Tab-separated table of C-alpha atoms and ligand atoms in Angstrom:
chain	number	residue	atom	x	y	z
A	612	UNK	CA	37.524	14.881	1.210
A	613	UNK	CA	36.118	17.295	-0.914
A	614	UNK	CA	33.389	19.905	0.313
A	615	UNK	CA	29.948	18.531	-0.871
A	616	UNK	CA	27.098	21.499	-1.266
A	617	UNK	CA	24.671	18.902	-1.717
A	618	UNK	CA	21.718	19.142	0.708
A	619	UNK	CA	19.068	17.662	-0.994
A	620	UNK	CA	17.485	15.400	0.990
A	621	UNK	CA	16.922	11.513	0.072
A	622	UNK	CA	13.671	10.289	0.565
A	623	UNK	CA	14.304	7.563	2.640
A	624	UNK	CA	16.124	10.160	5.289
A	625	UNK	CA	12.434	12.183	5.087
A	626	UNK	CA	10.582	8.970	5.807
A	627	UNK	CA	13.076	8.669	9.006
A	628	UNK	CA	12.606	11.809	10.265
A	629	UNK	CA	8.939	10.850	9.762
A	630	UNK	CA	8.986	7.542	11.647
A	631	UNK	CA	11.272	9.325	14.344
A	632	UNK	CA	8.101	12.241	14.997
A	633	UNK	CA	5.472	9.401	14.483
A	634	UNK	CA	7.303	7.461	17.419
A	635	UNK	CA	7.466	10.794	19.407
A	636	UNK	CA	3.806	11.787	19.235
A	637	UNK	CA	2.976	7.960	20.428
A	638	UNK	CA	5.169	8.060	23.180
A	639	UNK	CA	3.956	11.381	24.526
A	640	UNK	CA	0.750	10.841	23.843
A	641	UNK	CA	1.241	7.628	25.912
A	642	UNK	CA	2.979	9.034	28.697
A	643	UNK	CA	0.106	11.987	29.148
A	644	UNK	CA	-2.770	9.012	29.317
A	645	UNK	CA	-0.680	6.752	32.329
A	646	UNK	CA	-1.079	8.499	35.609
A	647	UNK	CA	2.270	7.955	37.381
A	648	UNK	CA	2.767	5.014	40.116
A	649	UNK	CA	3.367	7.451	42.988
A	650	UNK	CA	-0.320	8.848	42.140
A	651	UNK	CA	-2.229	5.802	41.169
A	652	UNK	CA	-3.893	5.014	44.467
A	653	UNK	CA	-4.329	8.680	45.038
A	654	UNK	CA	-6.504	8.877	41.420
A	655	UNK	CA	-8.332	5.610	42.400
A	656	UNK	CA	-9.598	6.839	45.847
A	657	UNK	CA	-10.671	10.204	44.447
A	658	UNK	CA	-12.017	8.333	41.717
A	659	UNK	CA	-13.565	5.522	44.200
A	660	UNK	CA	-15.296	8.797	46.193
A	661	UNK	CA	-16.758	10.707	42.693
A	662	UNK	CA	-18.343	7.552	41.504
A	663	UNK	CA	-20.052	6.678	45.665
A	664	UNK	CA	-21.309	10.071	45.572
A	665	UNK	CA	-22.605	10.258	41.773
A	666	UNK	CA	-24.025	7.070	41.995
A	667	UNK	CA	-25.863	8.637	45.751
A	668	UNK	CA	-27.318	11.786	43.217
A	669	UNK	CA	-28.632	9.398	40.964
A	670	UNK	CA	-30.641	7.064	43.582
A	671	UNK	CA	-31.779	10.128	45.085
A	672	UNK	CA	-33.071	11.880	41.878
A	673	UNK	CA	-34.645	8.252	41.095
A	674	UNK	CA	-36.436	8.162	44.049
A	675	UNK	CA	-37.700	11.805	43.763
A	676	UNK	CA	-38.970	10.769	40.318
A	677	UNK	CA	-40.926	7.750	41.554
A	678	UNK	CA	-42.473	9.703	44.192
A	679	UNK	CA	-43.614	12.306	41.542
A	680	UNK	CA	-44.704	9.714	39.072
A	681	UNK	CA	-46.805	7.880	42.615
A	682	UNK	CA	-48.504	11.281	43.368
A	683	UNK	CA	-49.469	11.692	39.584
A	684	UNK	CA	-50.810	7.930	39.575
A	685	UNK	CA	-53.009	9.064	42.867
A	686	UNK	CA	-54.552	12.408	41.576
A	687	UNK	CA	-55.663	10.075	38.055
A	688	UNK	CA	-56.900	7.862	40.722
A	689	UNK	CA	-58.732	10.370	42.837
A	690	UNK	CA	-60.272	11.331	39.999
A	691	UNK	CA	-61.882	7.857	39.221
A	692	UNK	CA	-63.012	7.888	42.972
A	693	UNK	CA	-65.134	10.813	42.356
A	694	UNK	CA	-66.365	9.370	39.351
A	695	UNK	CA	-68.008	6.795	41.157
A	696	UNK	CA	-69.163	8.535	43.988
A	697	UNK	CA	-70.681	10.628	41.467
A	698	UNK	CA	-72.835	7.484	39.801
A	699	UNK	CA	-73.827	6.481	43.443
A	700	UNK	CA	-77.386	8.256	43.822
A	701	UNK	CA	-78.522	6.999	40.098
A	702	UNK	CA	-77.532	3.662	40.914
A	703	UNK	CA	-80.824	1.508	40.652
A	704	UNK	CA	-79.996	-1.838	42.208
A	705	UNK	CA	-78.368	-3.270	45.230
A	706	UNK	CA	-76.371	-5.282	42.965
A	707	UNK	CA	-75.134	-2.120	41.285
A	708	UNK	CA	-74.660	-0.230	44.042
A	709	UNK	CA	-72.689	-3.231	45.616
A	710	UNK	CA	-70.769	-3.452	42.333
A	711	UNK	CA	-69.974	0.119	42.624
A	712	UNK	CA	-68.686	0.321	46.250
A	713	UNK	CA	-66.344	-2.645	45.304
A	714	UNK	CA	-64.786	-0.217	42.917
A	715	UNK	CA	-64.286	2.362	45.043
A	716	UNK	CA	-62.892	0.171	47.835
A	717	UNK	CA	-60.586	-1.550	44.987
A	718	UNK	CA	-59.312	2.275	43.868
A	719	UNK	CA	-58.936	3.012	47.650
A	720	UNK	CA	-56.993	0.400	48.037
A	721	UNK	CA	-54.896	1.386	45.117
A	722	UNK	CA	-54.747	5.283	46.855
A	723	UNK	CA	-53.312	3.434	50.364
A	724	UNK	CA	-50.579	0.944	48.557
A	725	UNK	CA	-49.398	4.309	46.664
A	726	UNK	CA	-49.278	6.409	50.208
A	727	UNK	CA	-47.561	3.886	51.743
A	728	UNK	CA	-45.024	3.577	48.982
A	729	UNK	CA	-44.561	7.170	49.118
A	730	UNK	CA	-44.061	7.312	52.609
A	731	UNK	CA	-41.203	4.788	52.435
A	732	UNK	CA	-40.018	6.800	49.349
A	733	UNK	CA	-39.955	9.961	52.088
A	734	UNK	CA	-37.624	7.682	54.249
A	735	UNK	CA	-35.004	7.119	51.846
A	736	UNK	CA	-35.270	10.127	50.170
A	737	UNK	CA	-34.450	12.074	54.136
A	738	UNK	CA	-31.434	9.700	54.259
A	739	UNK	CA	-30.132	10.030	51.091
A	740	UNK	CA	-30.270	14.188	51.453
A	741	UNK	CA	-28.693	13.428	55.069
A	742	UNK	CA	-25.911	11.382	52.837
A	743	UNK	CA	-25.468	13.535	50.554
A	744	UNK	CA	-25.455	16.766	52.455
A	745	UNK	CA	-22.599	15.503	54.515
A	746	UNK	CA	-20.407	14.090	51.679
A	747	UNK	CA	-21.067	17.478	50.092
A	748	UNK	CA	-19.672	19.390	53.400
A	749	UNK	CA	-16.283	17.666	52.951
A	750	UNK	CA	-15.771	17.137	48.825
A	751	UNK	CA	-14.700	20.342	47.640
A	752	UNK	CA	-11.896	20.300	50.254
A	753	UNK	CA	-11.287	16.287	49.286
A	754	UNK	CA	-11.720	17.400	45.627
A	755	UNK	CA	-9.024	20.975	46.418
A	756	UNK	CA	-6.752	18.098	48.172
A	757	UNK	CA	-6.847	16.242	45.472
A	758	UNK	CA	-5.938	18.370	42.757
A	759	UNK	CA	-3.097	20.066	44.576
A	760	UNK	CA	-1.681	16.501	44.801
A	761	UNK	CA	-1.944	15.895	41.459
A	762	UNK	CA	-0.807	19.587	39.908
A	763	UNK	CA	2.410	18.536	39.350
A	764	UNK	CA	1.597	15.947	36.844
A	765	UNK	CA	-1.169	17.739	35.439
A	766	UNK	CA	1.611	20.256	34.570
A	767	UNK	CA	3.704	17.382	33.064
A	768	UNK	CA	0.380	16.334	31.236
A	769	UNK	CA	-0.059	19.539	29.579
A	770	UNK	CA	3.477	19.830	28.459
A	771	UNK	CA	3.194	16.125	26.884
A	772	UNK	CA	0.557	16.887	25.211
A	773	UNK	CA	2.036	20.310	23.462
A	774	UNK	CA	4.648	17.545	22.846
A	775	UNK	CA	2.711	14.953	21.164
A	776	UNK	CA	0.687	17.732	19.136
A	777	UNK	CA	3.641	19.432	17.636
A	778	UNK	CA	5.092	16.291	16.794
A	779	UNK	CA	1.973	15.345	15.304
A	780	UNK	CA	1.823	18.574	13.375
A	781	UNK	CA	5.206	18.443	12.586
A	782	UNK	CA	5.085	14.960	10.861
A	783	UNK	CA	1.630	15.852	8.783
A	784	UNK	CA	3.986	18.623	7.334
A	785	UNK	CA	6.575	16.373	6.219
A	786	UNK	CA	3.909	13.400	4.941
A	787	UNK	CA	2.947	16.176	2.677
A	788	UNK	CA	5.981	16.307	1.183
A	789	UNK	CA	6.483	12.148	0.590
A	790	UNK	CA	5.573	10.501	-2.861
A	791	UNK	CA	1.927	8.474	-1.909
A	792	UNK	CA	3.218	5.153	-3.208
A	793	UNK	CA	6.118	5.108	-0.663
A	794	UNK	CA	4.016	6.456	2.147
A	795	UNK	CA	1.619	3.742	1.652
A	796	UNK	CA	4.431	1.342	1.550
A	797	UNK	CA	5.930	2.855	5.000
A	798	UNK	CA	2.385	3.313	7.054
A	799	UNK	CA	1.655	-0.738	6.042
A	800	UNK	CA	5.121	-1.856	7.494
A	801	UNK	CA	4.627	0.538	10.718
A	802	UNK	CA	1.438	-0.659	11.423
A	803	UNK	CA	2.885	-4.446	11.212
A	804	UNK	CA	6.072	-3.512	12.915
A	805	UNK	CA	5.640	-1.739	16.047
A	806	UNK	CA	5.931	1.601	14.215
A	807	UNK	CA	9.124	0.656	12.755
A	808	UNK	CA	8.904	0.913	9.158
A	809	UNK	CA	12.474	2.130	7.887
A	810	UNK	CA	15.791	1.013	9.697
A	811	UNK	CA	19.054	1.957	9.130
A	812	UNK	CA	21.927	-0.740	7.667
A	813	UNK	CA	24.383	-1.225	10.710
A	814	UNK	CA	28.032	-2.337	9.373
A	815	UNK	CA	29.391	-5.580	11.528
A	816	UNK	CA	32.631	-5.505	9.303
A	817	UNK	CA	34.044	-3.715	6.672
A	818	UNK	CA	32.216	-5.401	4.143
A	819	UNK	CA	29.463	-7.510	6.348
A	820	UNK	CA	26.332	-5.547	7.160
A	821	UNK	CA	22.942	-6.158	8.583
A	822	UNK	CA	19.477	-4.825	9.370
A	823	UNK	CA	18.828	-2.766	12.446
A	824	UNK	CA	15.600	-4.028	12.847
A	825	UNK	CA	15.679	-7.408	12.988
A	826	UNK	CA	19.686	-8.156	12.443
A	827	UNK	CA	19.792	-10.163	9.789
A	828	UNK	CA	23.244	-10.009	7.688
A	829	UNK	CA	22.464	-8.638	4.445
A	830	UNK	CA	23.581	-10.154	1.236
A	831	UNK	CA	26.403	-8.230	-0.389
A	832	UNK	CA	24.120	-7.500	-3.634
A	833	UNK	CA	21.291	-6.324	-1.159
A	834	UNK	CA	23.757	-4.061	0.630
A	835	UNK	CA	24.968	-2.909	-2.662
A	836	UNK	CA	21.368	-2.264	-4.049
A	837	UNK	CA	20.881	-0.180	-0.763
A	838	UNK	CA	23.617	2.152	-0.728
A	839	UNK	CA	23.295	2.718	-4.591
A	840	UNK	CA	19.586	2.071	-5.730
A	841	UNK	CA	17.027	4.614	-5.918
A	842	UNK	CA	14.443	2.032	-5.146
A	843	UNK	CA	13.660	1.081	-2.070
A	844	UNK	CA	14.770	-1.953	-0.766
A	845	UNK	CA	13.224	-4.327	2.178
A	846	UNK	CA	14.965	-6.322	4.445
A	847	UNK	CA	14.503	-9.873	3.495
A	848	UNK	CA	13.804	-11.172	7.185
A	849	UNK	CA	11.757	-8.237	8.156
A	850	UNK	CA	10.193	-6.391	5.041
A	851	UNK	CA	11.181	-3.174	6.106
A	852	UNK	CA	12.631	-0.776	4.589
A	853	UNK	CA	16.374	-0.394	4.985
A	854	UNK	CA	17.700	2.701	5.215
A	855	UNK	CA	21.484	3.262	3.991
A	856	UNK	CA	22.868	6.924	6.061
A	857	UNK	CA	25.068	8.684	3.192
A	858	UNK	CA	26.165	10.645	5.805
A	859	UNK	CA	28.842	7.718	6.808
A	860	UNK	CA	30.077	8.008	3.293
A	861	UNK	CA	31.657	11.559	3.666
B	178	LIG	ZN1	15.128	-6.885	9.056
């Protein structure tokens, strides 16, 4: 065996690398976004309390807003009343001073169906602050509780996703370096195959090999063509690429 100094790379062993950091960065990335088991029902309750006491704030800040909108309404109203009352003493007839007194009764009316809205309004709104003041007492200690149980993982989270991003950064480098025609080739094949686009030729016997990816045995010119052509070559069962390690040849 003779000492080789040869350590140029071949492409296909780039594209590996690639796939290998492409496969990394998914699998961290993953791992970071699935809460563990053991914390599941711990995130869910939590979860289950934020959403019951958001969703209290927002019926509350509803009802505040229709009581607003009700006192507007009766101060445009008010105003109409004293319109009226103001046409009262040049009113000439009965009939128009009957017409007239309908109205204001009719806007009255409207004044005493807002009020009583508004008092019901008051109700809820006492309850809800009543609610909401005593969920408020206990969530920053549920919230404190909460977060202490689940420091560990957002430890573990922080260091997957350092992870994922450096593998991520890491495999932009090398894609820099790849010829575009064969990159395009290889993110096609990923996308079809699970993010498997290159796969290495496994020998079965000395002279009977097949394709790691989908085993197929590989006919003797194909396994030829791999292990001596520049070109890349595709499994015939699985289109991807096959990958011959020169390594083994040393
Ligand atoms: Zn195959």
């Amino acid at each position: 065996m003779t000492t080789t100094t040869e350590t140029a790379t071949h492409p296909l062993e780039i594209l590996f690398q690639l796939q290998d950091l492409l496969l990394i960065a998914r699998k961290k990335s993953e791992q970071k976004d699935r809460i563990p088991e053991h914390l599941q029902h711990v995130d869910a309750a939590f979860r289950e309390i934020s959403a019951r006491r958001a969703e209290r704030q927002e019926r509350l800040k509803a009802a505040e807003a229709r009581k607003k909108a009700l006192e507007g309404e009766i101060a445009d109203v008010a105003e109409k009343t004293k319109k009226y009352q103001g046409q009262l003493p040049s009113v000439k007839t009965n009939r128009e001073y009957g017409a007239l007194l309908n109205e204001i009764d009719g806007v009255k009316r409207e004044v005493r169906a807002r009020e009583d809205e508004i008092l019901a309004l008051e109700e809820q709104i006492a309850t809800l602050k009543a609610e909401q003041a005593e969920v408020d007492a206990t969530f920053p200690e549920e919230e404190a509780r909460f977060e202490e149980q689940m420091a560990g993982w957002r430890e573990e989270q922080a260091i997957l996703a350092v992870d994922a991003e450096r593998a991520a950064k890491r495999a932009a480098e090398l894609r820099a370096g790849v010829d575009k025609k064969m990159l395009a080739n290889f993110d096609r094949i990923a996308k079809a195959r699970g993010g498997i686009a290159v796969v290495k030729v496994m020998m079965m016997a000395s002279h009977t090999a097949a394709c790691a990816g989908c085993n197929l045995r590989l006919r003797p010119q194909l396994l030829s063509d791999v292990r001596l052509s520049k070109e890349m070559v595709h499994c015939e069962g699985c289109r991807r690429i096959l990958y011959w390690d020169h390594r083994a040849d040393l």
